[in-house]
């Protein structure tokens, strides 16, 4: 049956499952926390052992409650589940990095995370206002260099508050600067990757430098906030419909399997029980070389996540 895609990849601390549950839902949406807590419980019951979080998603407490419930009902132990979270842009001051992680640990109700990522390379004004703006609505930045933030993150590995550290949304030059100073190398990078945005050069560069690569928005987030009809949608692609019919698999499964076969980890988000289950059933079929090439043919350098509020920041990555 399926070959060539491992269930986990090596990481410092413990193996990193190649399929995880994404937990980003709309900030401030009513009921989002309950939805996420339920999704995490369903996912664990369905065999997921990897949850992707971030402080800025505002739902670490809900994720923590769900994990705690599944530990208490005997489904898992804490060690069975891989937890990733991310430091937000307002905590890049090296003096605030440890407290930022401690805030996340309190929400997640655990003594340490398995992976702590720097969410973006640019810093916003220090403090607990996560999107600081002036009266005219301009974003307020801070000058902290991500290299200094990285050095503070390295110390977190020493204190045992995280088992591994990594990056997210960095470009090649920025990663090179981190690698030049790192005594603890980044173990992972989380970047946007889906059929419309394969990000091939950066993936190869990171893998050559010993990082595992995680694809966020692996389904090109069909319900994204800024969705407009002219934007591409994987569920309407004839080529994906054909492969899906030929394989007896859903379009989401074809796309996720495509990414796994390209050697990246996937963290699809869903709050729907059937789709959570579907998104994990990826190990009982293979895409042929020809099918892989056809899906790769959808690539069009189409990036969804630009964090444009930071476009004037000197460390803006794109
Ligand atoms: P995504 O996983 O590509 O797409 C999620 C959307 O697809 C949801 O609206 C979901 O709706 C729908 N969906 C999921 N499975 C489906 C299926 N089998 N069939 C049809 N529709 C399906 O997008 P994402 O949430 O933006 O990205 C995934 C995760 O990556 C996030 O949750 C987050 O953990 C992480 N992320 C990180 C960054 C970063 O800056 N590092 C940025 C973006 C995302 P339902 O919930 O209704 O199923």
Tab-separated table of C-alpha atoms and ligand atoms in Angstrom:
chain	number	residue	atom	x	y	z
A	1	UNK	CA	0.000	0.000	0.000
A	2	UNK	CA	1.426	3.364	1.041
A	3	UNK	CA	5.184	3.729	1.134
A	4	UNK	CA	7.800	6.332	1.741
A	5	UNK	CA	5.975	8.630	4.161
A	6	UNK	CA	6.909	8.162	7.822
A	7	UNK	CA	4.382	8.642	10.626
A	8	UNK	CA	6.935	10.754	12.514
A	9	UNK	CA	10.193	12.546	11.771
A	10	UNK	CA	13.095	12.935	14.203
A	11	UNK	CA	13.263	16.064	16.369
A	12	UNK	CA	15.201	16.885	19.540
A	13	UNK	CA	13.132	15.691	22.491
A	14	UNK	CA	10.752	13.328	20.764
A	15	UNK	CA	9.521	12.280	17.319
A	16	UNK	CA	7.364	14.811	15.473
A	17	UNK	CA	4.183	13.364	13.908
A	18	UNK	CA	3.892	14.206	10.217
A	19	UNK	CA	0.163	15.002	10.529
A	20	UNK	CA	-1.044	17.426	13.185
A	21	UNK	CA	-4.174	19.407	13.930
A	22	UNK	CA	-4.084	23.146	13.179
A	23	UNK	CA	-5.979	25.259	15.719
A	24	UNK	CA	-6.201	28.722	14.158
A	25	UNK	CA	-9.805	29.920	14.092
A	26	UNK	CA	-11.067	33.475	13.741
A	27	UNK	CA	-9.800	35.667	16.548
A	28	UNK	CA	-12.588	36.838	18.785
A	29	UNK	CA	-15.230	34.730	17.060
A	30	UNK	CA	-17.990	33.746	19.499
A	31	UNK	CA	-17.691	30.111	20.519
A	32	UNK	CA	-14.244	29.671	18.943
A	33	UNK	CA	-12.722	28.306	22.154
A	34	UNK	CA	-15.428	25.664	22.565
A	35	UNK	CA	-15.056	24.696	18.912
A	36	UNK	CA	-11.314	24.288	19.264
A	37	UNK	CA	-11.537	22.353	22.542
A	38	UNK	CA	-14.021	19.983	20.942
A	39	UNK	CA	-11.864	19.626	17.812
A	40	UNK	CA	-8.781	18.767	19.874
A	41	UNK	CA	-10.708	16.124	21.842
A	42	UNK	CA	-12.104	14.619	18.646
A	43	UNK	CA	-8.674	14.676	17.022
A	44	UNK	CA	-7.019	12.887	19.930
A	45	UNK	CA	-9.781	10.284	19.938
A	46	UNK	CA	-9.175	9.832	16.188
A	47	UNK	CA	-5.486	9.190	16.762
A	48	UNK	CA	-3.890	12.619	16.256
A	49	UNK	CA	-0.824	13.029	18.442
A	50	UNK	CA	0.253	16.505	17.311
A	51	UNK	CA	-1.441	19.868	17.930
A	52	UNK	CA	-0.257	23.149	16.448
A	53	UNK	CA	-1.007	26.219	18.594
A	54	UNK	CA	0.082	29.842	18.960
A	55	UNK	CA	-0.282	32.397	21.728
A	56	UNK	CA	-1.951	34.815	19.309
A	57	UNK	CA	-4.726	32.331	18.456
A	58	UNK	CA	-6.079	33.103	21.928
A	59	UNK	CA	-7.133	29.518	22.516
A	60	UNK	CA	-4.255	27.849	24.356
A	61	UNK	CA	-6.478	27.473	27.434
A	62	UNK	CA	-9.105	25.651	25.340
A	63	UNK	CA	-6.438	23.405	23.792
A	64	UNK	CA	-4.969	22.781	27.249
A	65	UNK	CA	-8.398	21.908	28.689
A	66	UNK	CA	-8.992	19.409	25.877
A	67	UNK	CA	-5.593	17.742	26.256
A	68	UNK	CA	-6.068	17.570	30.012
A	69	UNK	CA	-9.474	15.918	29.543
A	70	UNK	CA	-8.002	13.291	27.223
A	71	UNK	CA	-5.176	12.614	29.683
A	72	UNK	CA	-7.674	12.292	32.520
A	73	UNK	CA	-9.903	9.887	30.595
A	74	UNK	CA	-6.865	7.691	29.921
A	75	UNK	CA	-6.720	8.127	26.113
A	76	UNK	CA	-3.208	9.633	26.177
A	77	UNK	CA	-0.393	10.633	28.477
A	78	UNK	CA	1.201	14.065	28.123
A	79	UNK	CA	4.211	12.415	26.528
A	80	UNK	CA	2.045	10.883	23.786
A	81	UNK	CA	1.103	14.245	22.318
A	82	UNK	CA	3.360	16.684	20.481
A	83	UNK	CA	2.525	20.298	21.345
A	84	UNK	CA	3.862	23.217	19.324
A	85	UNK	CA	3.227	26.844	20.160
A	86	UNK	CA	4.627	30.205	19.003
A	87	UNK	CA	5.915	33.389	20.563
A	88	UNK	CA	3.935	36.420	19.432
A	89	UNK	CA	5.500	39.578	17.941
A	90	UNK	CA	4.911	41.712	21.046
A	91	UNK	CA	7.220	39.545	23.179
A	92	UNK	CA	10.423	39.660	21.097
A	93	UNK	CA	12.288	41.713	23.690
A	94	UNK	CA	14.815	39.106	24.921
A	95	UNK	CA	13.826	39.993	28.489
A	96	UNK	CA	10.222	38.986	27.798
A	97	UNK	CA	10.792	35.729	25.953
A	98	UNK	CA	10.733	33.360	28.923
A	99	UNK	CA	7.625	35.003	30.392
A	100	UNK	CA	5.918	34.724	26.991
A	101	UNK	CA	6.481	30.975	26.989
A	102	UNK	CA	5.382	30.711	30.620
A	103	UNK	CA	2.091	32.418	29.669
A	104	UNK	CA	1.573	29.797	26.962
A	105	UNK	CA	2.439	26.971	29.369
A	106	UNK	CA	-0.159	28.266	31.829
A	107	UNK	CA	-2.818	28.225	29.121
A	108	UNK	CA	-1.793	24.836	27.811
A	109	UNK	CA	-1.530	23.523	31.383
A	110	UNK	CA	1.774	21.771	30.855
A	111	UNK	CA	5.334	22.111	32.203
A	112	UNK	CA	6.955	22.276	28.779
A	113	UNK	CA	6.063	22.349	25.119
A	114	UNK	CA	7.706	20.127	22.552
A	115	UNK	CA	8.420	22.883	20.043
A	116	UNK	CA	8.466	26.672	20.428
A	117	UNK	CA	8.527	28.741	17.232
A	118	UNK	CA	9.157	32.411	16.584
A	119	UNK	CA	5.865	33.227	14.823
A	120	UNK	CA	7.216	36.070	12.636
A	121	UNK	CA	10.643	37.707	12.301
A	122	UNK	CA	9.385	41.232	13.079
A	123	UNK	CA	8.568	42.689	16.499
A	124	UNK	CA	5.598	44.798	17.551
A	125	UNK	CA	5.631	47.240	20.459
A	126	UNK	CA	6.301	45.370	23.733
A	127	UNK	CA	3.280	44.471	25.826
A	128	UNK	CA	0.075	42.507	26.069
A	129	UNK	CA	-1.756	44.483	23.386
A	130	UNK	CA	-1.149	41.950	20.618
A	131	UNK	CA	-1.939	44.352	17.756
A	132	UNK	CA	-0.696	47.749	19.008
A	133	UNK	CA	-1.712	50.687	16.834
A	134	UNK	CA	-1.623	54.463	17.086
A	135	UNK	CA	-4.699	56.696	16.835
A	136	UNK	CA	-4.474	56.618	13.009
A	137	UNK	CA	-4.422	52.822	12.971
A	138	UNK	CA	-0.717	52.515	12.112
A	139	UNK	CA	0.898	49.467	13.620
A	140	UNK	CA	3.447	50.182	16.322
A	141	UNK	CA	6.654	48.289	15.793
A	142	UNK	CA	9.649	47.523	18.005
A	143	UNK	CA	13.227	47.347	16.905
A	144	UNK	CA	14.190	44.016	18.514
A	145	UNK	CA	16.349	41.975	16.196
A	146	UNK	CA	15.030	38.414	15.743
A	147	UNK	CA	18.611	37.203	16.230
A	148	UNK	CA	18.526	38.498	19.822
A	149	UNK	CA	15.096	36.959	20.336
A	150	UNK	CA	16.534	33.685	19.042
A	151	UNK	CA	19.395	33.806	21.556
A	152	UNK	CA	16.791	34.198	24.336
A	153	UNK	CA	14.817	31.266	22.928
A	154	UNK	CA	17.937	29.089	23.056
A	155	UNK	CA	17.972	29.535	26.825
A	156	UNK	CA	14.459	28.055	27.038
A	157	UNK	CA	15.814	24.733	25.813
A	158	UNK	CA	18.378	24.818	28.621
A	159	UNK	CA	15.682	25.477	31.227
A	160	UNK	CA	13.574	22.592	29.917
A	161	UNK	CA	10.547	24.771	29.131
A	162	UNK	CA	10.661	23.553	25.533
A	163	UNK	CA	12.338	20.554	23.941
A	164	UNK	CA	13.036	22.193	20.599
A	165	UNK	CA	12.907	25.646	19.014
A	166	UNK	CA	12.278	26.843	15.509
A	167	UNK	CA	11.105	29.578	13.170
A	168	UNK	CA	8.041	30.533	11.203
A	169	UNK	CA	7.571	32.913	8.266
A	170	UNK	CA	11.287	33.685	7.906
A	171	UNK	CA	12.920	34.198	4.520
A	172	UNK	CA	16.244	32.638	3.478
A	173	UNK	CA	18.408	35.615	4.434
A	174	UNK	CA	16.793	35.824	7.846
A	175	UNK	CA	17.320	32.103	8.460
A	176	UNK	CA	20.961	32.465	7.435
A	177	UNK	CA	21.433	35.227	10.012
A	178	UNK	CA	19.972	32.978	12.722
A	179	UNK	CA	22.152	30.047	11.638
A	180	UNK	CA	25.271	32.243	11.841
A	181	UNK	CA	24.777	32.919	15.563
A	182	UNK	CA	22.858	29.864	16.723
A	183	UNK	CA	24.303	27.564	19.350
A	184	UNK	CA	20.974	25.732	19.271
A	185	UNK	CA	20.054	25.390	15.600
A	186	UNK	CA	16.421	25.780	14.518
A	187	UNK	CA	14.914	22.273	14.416
A	188	UNK	CA	11.857	23.224	12.413
A	189	UNK	CA	10.402	25.921	10.237
A	190	UNK	CA	6.683	26.451	9.710
A	191	UNK	CA	5.819	28.165	6.447
A	192	UNK	CA	2.943	28.477	4.027
A	193	UNK	CA	2.927	25.558	1.594
A	194	UNK	CA	0.061	24.243	-0.548
A	195	UNK	CA	-0.434	23.355	-4.214
A	196	UNK	CA	-0.659	27.036	-5.229
A	197	UNK	CA	2.456	27.971	-3.262
A	198	UNK	CA	5.033	25.212	-3.131
A	199	UNK	CA	7.760	27.442	-1.692
A	200	UNK	CA	10.256	24.948	-3.145
A	201	UNK	CA	13.498	26.890	-2.829
A	202	UNK	CA	12.938	27.686	0.830
A	203	UNK	CA	11.864	24.120	1.638
A	204	UNK	CA	15.064	22.717	0.093
A	205	UNK	CA	17.238	25.285	1.823
A	206	UNK	CA	15.727	24.514	5.243
A	207	UNK	CA	15.901	20.760	4.792
A	208	UNK	CA	19.543	21.006	3.686
A	209	UNK	CA	20.188	22.912	6.897
A	210	UNK	CA	18.730	20.169	9.059
A	211	UNK	CA	15.281	21.599	9.710
A	212	UNK	CA	12.032	19.701	9.428
A	213	UNK	CA	9.543	21.744	7.406
A	214	UNK	CA	5.879	22.140	8.346
A	215	UNK	CA	3.283	23.234	5.796
A	216	UNK	CA	0.738	25.652	7.192
A	217	UNK	CA	-2.506	26.336	5.347
A	218	UNK	CA	-1.900	23.013	3.548
A	219	UNK	CA	-5.396	23.136	2.013
A	220	UNK	CA	-4.866	26.761	0.949
A	221	UNK	CA	-7.427	27.572	3.644
A	222	UNK	CA	-10.663	27.419	1.629
A	223	UNK	CA	-12.576	29.487	4.219
A	224	UNK	CA	-9.992	32.212	4.678
A	225	UNK	CA	-11.199	35.580	5.866
A	226	UNK	CA	-10.155	37.394	2.745
A	227	UNK	CA	-11.630	34.835	0.400
A	228	UNK	CA	-12.696	36.299	-2.916
A	229	UNK	CA	-14.203	34.313	-5.709
A	230	UNK	CA	-11.403	35.032	-8.149
A	231	UNK	CA	-8.910	33.314	-5.839
A	232	UNK	CA	-8.123	29.694	-6.552
A	233	UNK	CA	-9.812	26.981	-4.504
A	234	UNK	CA	-8.428	23.437	-4.410
A	235	UNK	CA	-11.940	21.982	-4.189
A	236	UNK	CA	-12.742	23.323	-7.650
A	237	UNK	CA	-9.620	22.127	-9.469
A	238	UNK	CA	-10.466	19.628	-12.258
A	239	UNK	CA	-7.113	17.873	-11.911
A	240	UNK	CA	-7.685	17.302	-8.202
A	241	UNK	CA	-11.230	16.118	-8.861
A	242	UNK	CA	-9.845	13.567	-11.359
A	243	UNK	CA	-7.155	12.248	-9.024
A	244	UNK	CA	-9.616	12.172	-6.156
A	245	UNK	CA	-12.063	10.081	-8.222
A	246	UNK	CA	-9.308	7.742	-9.444
A	247	UNK	CA	-8.009	7.118	-5.928
A	248	UNK	CA	-11.330	7.017	-4.107
A	249	UNK	CA	-9.969	9.698	-1.774
A	250	UNK	CA	-11.181	13.228	-1.059
A	251	UNK	CA	-9.515	16.276	-2.596
A	252	UNK	CA	-8.230	17.266	0.842
A	253	UNK	CA	-6.669	13.822	1.269
A	254	UNK	CA	-5.022	14.011	-2.168
A	255	UNK	CA	-3.542	17.431	-1.380
A	256	UNK	CA	-2.328	16.429	2.082
A	257	UNK	CA	-0.819	13.211	0.736
A	258	UNK	CA	0.875	15.217	-2.033
A	259	UNK	CA	2.525	17.417	0.597
A	260	UNK	CA	3.581	14.455	2.740
A	261	UNK	CA	5.185	12.834	-0.312
A	262	UNK	CA	7.128	16.057	-0.855
A	263	UNK	CA	8.658	15.522	2.583
A	264	UNK	CA	6.841	18.156	4.612
A	265	UNK	CA	4.691	17.867	7.734
A	266	UNK	CA	1.030	18.940	7.449
A	267	UNK	CA	-1.189	20.622	10.061
A	268	UNK	CA	-4.663	20.944	8.495
A	269	UNK	CA	-7.194	22.729	10.690
A	270	UNK	CA	-10.727	21.492	11.044
A	271	UNK	CA	-13.413	21.778	13.679
A	272	UNK	CA	-15.606	19.210	11.939
A	273	UNK	CA	-15.479	15.629	13.208
A	274	UNK	CA	-15.741	13.950	9.801
A	275	UNK	CA	-13.111	16.223	8.265
A	276	UNK	CA	-10.747	15.831	11.233
A	277	UNK	CA	-10.956	12.069	10.706
A	278	UNK	CA	-10.576	12.354	6.926
A	279	UNK	CA	-7.481	14.545	7.198
A	280	UNK	CA	-5.622	11.842	9.121
A	281	UNK	CA	-6.391	8.973	6.740
A	282	UNK	CA	-3.418	9.597	4.492
A	283	UNK	CA	-1.305	6.483	4.881
A	284	UNK	CA	-3.240	3.892	2.892
A	285	UNK	CA	-2.604	5.209	-0.624
A	286	UNK	CA	0.160	6.630	-2.812
A	287	UNK	CA	0.258	9.254	-5.524
A	288	UNK	CA	2.215	8.225	-8.603
A	289	UNK	CA	5.039	10.344	-9.973
A	290	UNK	CA	2.716	11.534	-12.734
A	291	UNK	CA	-0.020	12.501	-10.237
A	292	UNK	CA	2.571	14.301	-8.119
A	293	UNK	CA	3.635	16.302	-11.175
A	294	UNK	CA	0.062	17.152	-12.084
A	295	UNK	CA	-0.668	18.522	-8.612
A	296	UNK	CA	2.628	20.422	-8.624
A	297	UNK	CA	1.472	21.982	-11.892
A	298	UNK	CA	-1.061	24.020	-9.887
A	299	UNK	CA	1.776	26.025	-8.328
A	300	UNK	CA	1.447	29.770	-9.103
A	301	UNK	CA	3.365	31.511	-6.350
A	302	UNK	CA	0.056	32.421	-4.709
A	303	UNK	CA	0.708	33.409	-1.086
A	304	UNK	CA	-2.282	33.759	1.275
A	305	UNK	CA	-0.640	34.954	4.481
A	306	UNK	CA	1.237	38.240	4.081
A	307	UNK	CA	0.790	39.932	7.473
A	308	UNK	CA	0.639	43.186	5.540
A	309	UNK	CA	0.276	45.327	8.660
A	310	UNK	CA	4.015	44.798	9.118
A	311	UNK	CA	4.978	45.654	5.550
A	312	UNK	CA	6.913	48.771	6.638
A	313	UNK	CA	8.896	46.893	9.295
A	314	UNK	CA	12.589	46.514	8.461
A	315	UNK	CA	12.346	42.790	9.169
A	316	UNK	CA	9.266	42.236	6.994
A	317	UNK	CA	9.970	38.867	5.398
A	318	UNK	CA	8.175	38.876	2.067
B	1	LIG	P1	-6.028	25.013	6.179
B	1	LIG	O1	-5.722	23.965	7.181
B	1	LIG	O2	-5.386	24.952	4.849
B	1	LIG	O3	-7.589	25.083	5.917
B	1	LIG	C1	-8.496	25.127	6.983
B	1	LIG	C2	-9.894	25.255	6.414
B	1	LIG	O4	-10.177	24.135	5.579
B	1	LIG	C3	-10.935	25.272	7.502
B	1	LIG	O5	-11.832	26.309	7.243
B	1	LIG	C4	-11.625	23.923	7.402
B	1	LIG	O6	-13.017	24.054	7.671
B	1	LIG	C5	-11.393	23.507	5.977
B	1	LIG	N1	-11.144	22.055	5.891
B	1	LIG	C6	-10.341	21.312	6.672
B	1	LIG	N2	-10.338	20.035	6.277
B	1	LIG	C7	-11.163	19.967	5.216
B	1	LIG	C8	-11.579	18.901	4.385
B	1	LIG	N3	-11.135	17.650	4.573
B	1	LIG	N4	-12.453	19.175	3.387
B	1	LIG	C9	-12.924	20.449	3.186
B	1	LIG	N5	-12.555	21.510	3.940
B	1	LIG	C10	-11.686	21.264	4.956
B	1	LIG	O7	-5.737	26.473	6.752
B	1	LIG	P2	-5.201	27.128	8.108
B	1	LIG	O8	-6.087	26.827	9.254
B	1	LIG	O9	-4.958	28.528	7.774
B	1	LIG	O10	-3.808	26.406	8.352
B	1	LIG	C11	-3.662	25.241	9.154
B	1	LIG	C12	-2.955	25.539	10.455
B	1	LIG	O11	-1.659	26.070	10.217
B	1	LIG	C13	-3.614	26.643	11.299
B	1	LIG	O12	-4.796	26.217	11.937
B	1	LIG	C14	-2.483	26.994	12.225
B	1	LIG	O13	-2.343	26.016	13.250
B	1	LIG	C15	-1.302	26.969	11.251
B	1	LIG	N6	-1.001	28.293	10.652
B	1	LIG	C16	0.178	28.894	10.986
B	1	LIG	C17	0.499	30.136	10.447
B	1	LIG	C18	1.815	30.790	10.820
B	1	LIG	O14	1.959	32.001	10.607
B	1	LIG	N7	2.764	30.041	11.347
B	1	LIG	C19	-0.371	30.795	9.560
B	1	LIG	C20	-1.554	30.144	9.220
B	1	LIG	C21	-1.850	28.894	9.742
B	1	LIG	P3	-13.698	23.214	8.863
B	1	LIG	O15	-12.993	23.612	10.136
B	1	LIG	O16	-15.116	23.643	8.814
B	1	LIG	O17	-13.481	21.763	8.532
